[in-house]
Amino acid sequence: MTGEPDTNARTDVAIVVSGLIKRYGAVAAVDGLDFSIEAGKLTSILGANGAGKTTTLEIMEGLRTADAGEIRILGMTPKEARSITGVQLQEGTLYEDLSCLETLRFFGRMYGCMVDGAGLLSMVGLEQKGHLRANQLSGGQKRRLQMAIALVNDPEVVILDEPTTGLDPVTRRETWNLISRLKEDGRTVVLTTHYIDEAEALSDWVIIVDRGKVVTQGTPASLVRAGGNTAHVELDVRDPAMVQRLVSLASGRQEGDRFVADTADPAGMVRTLAELVPPEIMASLRIRSRSLEDVFLETAGYQLEAQVPE
Ligand SMILES: Nc1ncnc2c1ncn2[C@@H]1O[C@H](COP(=O)(O)OP(=O)(O)OP(=O)(O)O)[C@@H](O)[C@H]1O
Ligand SMILES: [Mg+2]
């Protein structure tokens, strides 16, 4: 773990991932993962496309076996823990000919439990759609039905692989409320998402993975604070030579025609920039609080370009 030590004591561990390795031919999709997930909390696993998130979750769900290492869920193997685990797959399929209510009853029978289909549909905002077949639902409605399926067995552990991908902004926020409620009910929630604002808003703990390894983890606040910088400054300048000058004089970095810096003293940074840059070549200046997205781009995101040629 990088960054300052987190003061939040993590005591009640629900899931332990140790030395996990999964290879597909020459590709090590999961390359020695070690982390733990606290009970009753929401933990997000973030990473670029292909970082190994779905592979890890599928091992956690008992759908794939690891080449080495193991996952324990409340002391059980993933297969033993299936009855207390609820899963929303990234590429979950639905039985097109079953209605929403029949779908939930079907999955309930698989778990051997009675299902309050109407209650579950209302929870995910599909109360009007119970009699529609899956192939009559929009993409976002299918995602919500898949979340209801994840809850049919009233699971203690809920694993959600990109539950909000493809949802409109309003539905996405409604889904945030639903995910928060899962945690308020005392469930342990494991989430992946490419919406970093979503992870920042919802998570108690964030684990960033890259190429099958943990690169950093912590509470969103501790990750954002790590290194002491609290503000993010971006200055667009109409002179590339000036951007290069600023990089050496004002300790930041170049992103195209933009000078970018993270700082603990935004006022001081702005004064320095005002002294160095003639106003006529200053195009725009933005200052904002650092966010988890900045942390993501610095850790997982910077590897994206390197992955393109693969
Ligand atoms: N069944 C498979 N056969 C071969 N390679 C696979 C298989 N499943 C995954 N991989 C490879 O393993 C790596 C990790 O894939 P994974 O689906 O776990 O990534 P991810 O982090 O979930 O990505 P995304 O954000 O795009 O969903 C990728 O390089 C992928 O091509
Ligand atoms: Mg995935």
PDB file of N, CA, C and O and ligand atoms in Angstrom, residues 50 52-55 90 161-162 192 194, ligand 2:
ATOM      1  N   GLY A  50      -9.019  -4.872 -18.671  1.00  0.00           N
ATOM      2  CA  GLY A  50      -8.059  -5.969 -18.723  1.00  0.00           C
ATOM      3  C   GLY A  50      -7.172  -6.082 -17.491  1.00  0.00           C
ATOM      4  O   GLY A  50      -6.247  -6.890 -17.462  1.00  0.00           O
ATOM      5  N   GLY A  52      -7.842  -7.314 -14.671  1.00  0.00           N
ATOM      6  CA  GLY A  52      -8.025  -8.583 -13.953  1.00  0.00           C
ATOM      7  C   GLY A  52      -9.175  -8.564 -12.951  1.00  0.00           C
ATOM      8  O   GLY A  52      -9.331  -9.501 -12.159  1.00  0.00           O
ATOM      9  N   LYS A  53     -10.026  -7.547 -13.015  1.00  0.00           N
ATOM     10  CA  LYS A  53     -11.113  -7.406 -12.024  1.00  0.00           C
ATOM     11  C   LYS A  53     -12.143  -8.522 -12.168  1.00  0.00           C
ATOM     12  O   LYS A  53     -12.479  -9.198 -11.198  1.00  0.00           O
ATOM     13  N   THR A  54     -12.668  -8.694 -13.389  1.00  0.00           N
ATOM     14  CA  THR A  54     -13.716  -9.701 -13.585  1.00  0.00           C
ATOM     15  C   THR A  54     -13.186 -11.098 -13.287  1.00  0.00           C
ATOM     16  O   THR A  54     -13.867 -11.907 -12.652  1.00  0.00           O
ATOM     17  N   THR A  55     -11.944 -11.362 -13.708  1.00  0.00           N
ATOM     18  CA  THR A  55     -11.352 -12.676 -13.425  1.00  0.00           C
ATOM     19  C   THR A  55     -11.325 -12.922 -11.910  1.00  0.00           C
ATOM     20  O   THR A  55     -11.708 -13.989 -11.427  1.00  0.00           O
ATOM     21  N   GLN A  90     -20.656  -9.178 -15.054  1.00  0.00           N
ATOM     22  CA  GLN A  90     -20.453  -8.098 -16.031  1.00  0.00           C
ATOM     23  C   GLN A  90     -21.216  -8.399 -17.318  1.00  0.00           C
ATOM     24  O   GLN A  90     -21.802  -7.519 -17.920  1.00  0.00           O
ATOM     25  N   ASP A 161     -20.354  -6.564 -10.628  1.00  0.00           N
ATOM     26  CA  ASP A 161     -19.328  -6.269 -11.629  1.00  0.00           C
ATOM     27  C   ASP A 161     -19.901  -5.258 -12.625  1.00  0.00           C
ATOM     28  O   ASP A 161     -20.673  -5.617 -13.503  1.00  0.00           O
ATOM     29  N   GLU A 162     -19.518  -4.014 -12.466  1.00  0.00           N
ATOM     30  CA  GLU A 162     -19.988  -2.897 -13.309  1.00  0.00           C
ATOM     31  C   GLU A 162     -21.513  -2.807 -13.361  1.00  0.00           C
ATOM     32  O   GLU A 162     -22.104  -2.807 -14.447  1.00  0.00           O
ATOM     33  N   THR A 192     -17.166  -3.364  -8.870  1.00  0.00           N
ATOM     34  CA  THR A 192     -16.226  -2.781  -9.826  1.00  0.00           C
ATOM     35  C   THR A 192     -16.990  -1.743 -10.634  1.00  0.00           C
ATOM     36  O   THR A 192     -18.204  -1.873 -10.858  1.00  0.00           O
ATOM     37  N   HIS A 194     -16.177   1.628 -13.747  1.00  0.00           N
ATOM     38  CA  HIS A 194     -15.252   2.544 -14.427  1.00  0.00           C
ATOM     39  C   HIS A 194     -15.647   3.988 -14.163  1.00  0.00           C
ATOM     40  O   HIS A 194     -15.005   4.910 -14.674  1.00  0.00           O
TER      41      HIS A 194
HETATM   42 MG    MG B   2     -14.444  -6.800 -16.205  1.00  0.00          MG
END
